[in-house]
GROMACS .gro file of C-alpha atoms in nm:
model
  186
    1MET     CA    1   1.771  -3.348  -6.032
    2THR     CA    2   1.780  -3.144  -5.719
    3PRO     CA    3   1.856  -2.770  -5.724
    4CYS     CA    4   2.219  -2.824  -5.663
    5GLY     CA    5   2.250  -3.084  -5.948
    6ALA     CA    6   2.264  -3.409  -5.747
    7PRO     CA    7   2.028  -3.689  -5.812
    8PRO     CA    8   1.748  -3.703  -5.556
    9VAL     CA    9   1.759  -3.965  -5.282
   10GLU     CA   10   1.451  -4.194  -5.272
   11VAL     CA   11   1.328  -4.264  -4.943
   12PRO     CA   12   1.129  -4.580  -4.912
   13GLU     CA   13   0.783  -4.542  -4.796
   14ARG     CA   14   0.721  -4.694  -4.440
   15PRO     CA   15   0.383  -4.763  -4.277
   16GLY     CA   16   0.259  -4.473  -4.063
   17LEU     CA   17   0.462  -4.194  -4.217
   18ALA     CA   18   0.356  -3.936  -4.449
   19LYS     CA   19   0.442  -3.952  -4.811
   20ARG     CA   20   0.715  -3.726  -4.934
   21ARG     CA   21   0.565  -3.455  -5.167
   22PRO     CA   22   0.720  -3.384  -5.499
   23GLY     CA   23   1.001  -3.147  -5.486
   24MET     CA   24   1.087  -3.261  -5.115
   25GLU     CA   25   1.359  -3.492  -5.202
   26TYR     CA   26   1.674  -3.497  -5.020
   27SER     CA   27   2.012  -3.506  -5.174
   28ALA     CA   28   2.334  -3.520  -4.985
   29PRO     CA   29   2.587  -3.278  -5.079
   30GLN     CA   30   2.877  -3.424  -5.266
   31LEU     CA   31   3.196  -3.321  -5.063
   32PRO     CA   32   3.539  -3.440  -5.128
   33LEU     CA   33   3.656  -3.692  -4.880
   34ALA     CA   34   3.954  -3.576  -4.674
   35VAL     CA   35   4.226  -3.828  -4.626
   36GLU     CA   36   4.352  -3.825  -4.269
   37THR     CA   37   4.726  -3.907  -4.243
   38VAL     CA   38   4.741  -3.893  -3.865
   39THR     CA   39   4.580  -4.129  -3.672
   40PRO     CA   40   4.375  -4.037  -3.374
   41HIS     CA   41   4.635  -4.193  -3.149
   42GLN     CA   42   4.921  -3.982  -3.302
   43ARG     CA   43   4.702  -3.672  -3.293
   44PHE     CA   44   4.648  -3.730  -2.919
   45THR     CA   45   5.015  -3.792  -2.857
   46MET     CA   46   5.117  -3.472  -3.048
   47ASN     CA   47   4.875  -3.278  -2.870
   48ALA     CA   48   4.979  -3.417  -2.533
   49GLN     CA   49   5.336  -3.377  -2.609
   50TRP     CA   50   5.275  -3.001  -2.712
   51ALA     CA   51   5.082  -2.938  -2.386
   52ASN     CA   52   5.366  -3.124  -2.175
   53ARG     CA   53   5.641  -2.896  -2.345
   54TRP     CA   54   5.414  -2.580  -2.259
   55LEU     CA   55   5.382  -2.665  -1.916
   56GLU     CA   56   5.623  -2.901  -1.769
   57GLN     CA   57   5.925  -2.818  -1.980
   58SER     CA   58   5.879  -2.456  -2.017
   59PHE     CA   59   5.667  -2.278  -1.768
   60ASN     CA   60   5.737  -2.498  -1.468
   61ARG     CA   61   6.114  -2.469  -1.534
   62GLN     CA   62   6.062  -2.078  -1.573
   63ASP     CA   63   6.215  -2.104  -1.909
   64MET     CA   64   6.100  -1.776  -2.084
   65GLU     CA   65   6.321  -1.861  -2.405
   66ALA     CA   66   6.142  -2.195  -2.433
   67LEU     CA   67   5.800  -2.040  -2.388
   68ARG     CA   68   5.883  -1.765  -2.625
   69LYS     CA   69   5.940  -2.036  -2.905
   70LEU     CA   70   5.581  -2.163  -2.854
   71TYR     CA   71   5.427  -1.792  -2.902
   72HIS     CA   72   5.391  -1.585  -3.204
   73PRO     CA   73   5.535  -1.229  -3.158
   74ASP     CA   74   5.189  -1.083  -3.204
   75VAL     CA   75   5.005  -1.326  -2.977
   76HIS     CA   76   4.689  -1.216  -2.802
   77PHE     CA   77   4.684  -1.334  -2.438
   78GLN     CA   78   4.403  -1.298  -2.189
   79ASP     CA   79   4.384  -1.443  -1.835
   80VAL     CA   80   4.012  -1.384  -1.792
   81THR     CA   81   4.013  -1.431  -1.417
   82LEU     CA   82   4.273  -1.152  -1.339
   83ASN     CA   83   4.132  -0.925  -1.625
   84ILE     CA   84   4.462  -0.956  -1.814
   85ASP     CA   85   4.477  -0.869  -2.170
   86SER     CA   86   4.809  -0.864  -2.329
   87ARG     CA   87   4.903  -0.823  -2.711
   88GLY     CA   88   5.250  -0.916  -2.815
   89TRP     CA   89   5.509  -1.141  -2.673
   90ALA     CA   90   5.660  -0.862  -2.468
   91GLU     CA   91   5.351  -0.782  -2.261
   92VAL     CA   92   5.279  -1.152  -2.240
   93ALA     CA   93   5.661  -1.225  -2.109
   94ARG     CA   94   5.597  -0.943  -1.859
   95PHE     CA   95   5.288  -1.106  -1.719
   96LEU     CA   96   5.419  -1.462  -1.699
   97GLY     CA   97   5.756  -1.332  -1.557
   98THR     CA   98   5.564  -1.195  -1.248
   99PHE     CA   99   5.517  -1.577  -1.162
  100PHE     CA  100   5.888  -1.654  -1.189
  101THR     CA  101   6.004  -1.385  -0.918
  102PRO     CA  102   6.094  -1.510  -0.581
  103ALA     CA  103   5.849  -1.275  -0.425
  104ALA     CA  104   5.557  -1.462  -0.611
  105GLY     CA  105   5.650  -1.795  -0.452
  106ARG     CA  106   5.638  -2.125  -0.654
  107HIS     CA  107   5.391  -2.217  -0.909
  108LEU     CA  108   5.375  -2.550  -1.083
  109PHE     CA  109   5.115  -2.660  -1.351
  110HIS     CA  110   5.034  -3.019  -1.393
  111LEU     CA  111   4.881  -3.150  -1.728
  112VAL     CA  112   4.535  -3.305  -1.685
  113ALA     CA  113   4.405  -3.322  -2.050
  114TYR     CA  114   4.449  -3.191  -2.406
  115LEU     CA  115   4.171  -3.158  -2.666
  116GLY     CA  116   4.235  -3.023  -2.994
  117ASN     CA  117   4.371  -3.024  -3.336
  118ALA     CA  118   4.656  -2.847  -3.532
  119LYS     CA  119   4.454  -2.511  -3.543
  120GLU     CA  120   4.306  -2.486  -3.168
  121GLY     CA  121   4.281  -2.675  -2.847
  122VAL     CA  122   4.231  -2.662  -2.473
  123VAL     CA  123   4.467  -2.757  -2.205
  124GLU     CA  124   4.322  -2.870  -1.892
  125TRP     CA  125   4.550  -2.831  -1.591
  126VAL     CA  126   4.579  -2.818  -1.204
  127TRP     CA  127   4.775  -2.512  -1.080
  128LYS     CA  128   4.948  -2.571  -0.749
  129GLY     CA  129   5.118  -2.298  -0.582
  130GLN     CA  130   5.309  -2.194  -0.254
  131MET     CA  131   5.288  -1.818  -0.196
  132ASN     CA  132   5.564  -1.583  -0.101
  133LYS     CA  133   5.522  -1.216  -0.008
  134LEU     CA  134   5.368  -1.085  -0.328
  135ASP     CA  135   4.975  -1.061  -0.302
  136LEU     CA  136   4.914  -1.198  -0.645
  137PHE     CA  137   4.532  -1.268  -0.586
  138GLN     CA  138   4.446  -0.951  -0.402
  139VAL     CA  139   4.357  -1.144  -0.076
  140GLY     CA  140   4.458  -0.824   0.119
  141ARG     CA  141   4.743  -0.963   0.303
  142GLN     CA  142   5.067  -1.135   0.233
  143THR     CA  143   5.038  -1.496   0.271
  144PRO     CA  144   5.393  -1.644   0.249
  145GLY     CA  145   5.431  -2.031   0.282
  146GLN     CA  146   5.041  -2.104   0.225
  147THR     CA  147   4.957  -2.316  -0.061
  148PHE     CA  148   4.675  -2.351  -0.301
  149SER     CA  149   4.555  -2.594  -0.577
  150VAL     CA  150   4.288  -2.504  -0.853
  151ARG     CA  151   4.169  -2.654  -1.168
  152GLY     CA  152   4.177  -2.442  -1.487
  153ASN     CA  153   4.212  -2.445  -1.864
  154SER     CA  154   4.371  -2.254  -2.129
  155VAL     CA  155   4.218  -2.227  -2.476
  156PHE     CA  156   4.473  -2.196  -2.774
  157ARG     CA  157   4.455  -2.088  -3.135
  158PHE     CA  158   4.755  -2.178  -3.351
  159ASN     CA  159   4.879  -2.046  -3.674
  160ASP     CA  160   4.999  -2.281  -3.955
  161ALA     CA  161   5.351  -2.281  -3.804
  162GLY     CA  162   5.204  -2.421  -3.485
  163LEU     CA  163   5.268  -2.109  -3.285
  164VAL     CA  164   5.022  -1.963  -3.025
  165ILE     CA  165   4.833  -1.676  -3.170
  166GLU     CA  166   4.584  -1.646  -2.905
  167GLU     CA  167   4.535  -1.777  -2.564
  168ARG     CA  168   4.280  -1.729  -2.301
  169ASP     CA  169   4.301  -1.881  -1.931
  170TYR     CA  170   4.006  -1.954  -1.698
  171TRP     CA  171   4.024  -2.046  -1.341
  172ASP     CA  172   3.843  -1.991  -1.028
  173ALA     CA  173   4.015  -1.712  -0.812
  174ALA     CA  174   3.755  -1.758  -0.526
  175THR     CA  175   3.886  -2.115  -0.473
  176VAL     CA  176   4.240  -1.980  -0.441
  177ARG     CA  177   4.138  -1.698  -0.223
  178ALA     CA  178   3.947  -1.933   0.004
  179GLN     CA  179   4.236  -2.168   0.050
  180LEU     CA  180   4.485  -1.873   0.125
  181LEU     CA  181   4.253  -1.704   0.362
  182ALA     CA  182   4.171  -2.026   0.554
  183SER     CA  183   4.509  -1.997   0.727
  184PRO     CA  184   4.580  -1.718   0.978
  185PRO     CA  185   4.787  -1.428   0.889
  186VAL     CA  186   5.166  -1.476   0.913
   0.00000   0.00000   0.00000
């Protein structure tokens, strides 16, 4: 018996390999087998549906109430690129609401992929925007009518009820600024 109580696994001798010394037996840990009731296709479909609801049916429609239903009241939100660190739904709503004002222009997110499970996941997206008067990206001037497109991702953790308890967004501000500065000032 091995120290963990499992019978040793005998490894057949093979020519050219050193013999195992006594006490060097390997035993695989005896773990209970998990029974998966959701197929990989169903899991992908559920994840893709959630990501679609988050982006297409909530954010893109500027539906703050639909977004609120996806987040825990004590959510921790970070937009790493913009150095935003918000705690609680009220702060998150205030930040997201900035993008829903006419002065910010129009911002749409398109789902590229979702990878995850019931506890955590990553949404890859493309953010397309048309700017108005608000200088969201600190380019130093107004850029009304100018457009940009940038890929990014959001990393999520969920509670047992499926609500977002943590979100971290990553995207490349240099790409956005370069696109906005490529056009002459208005």
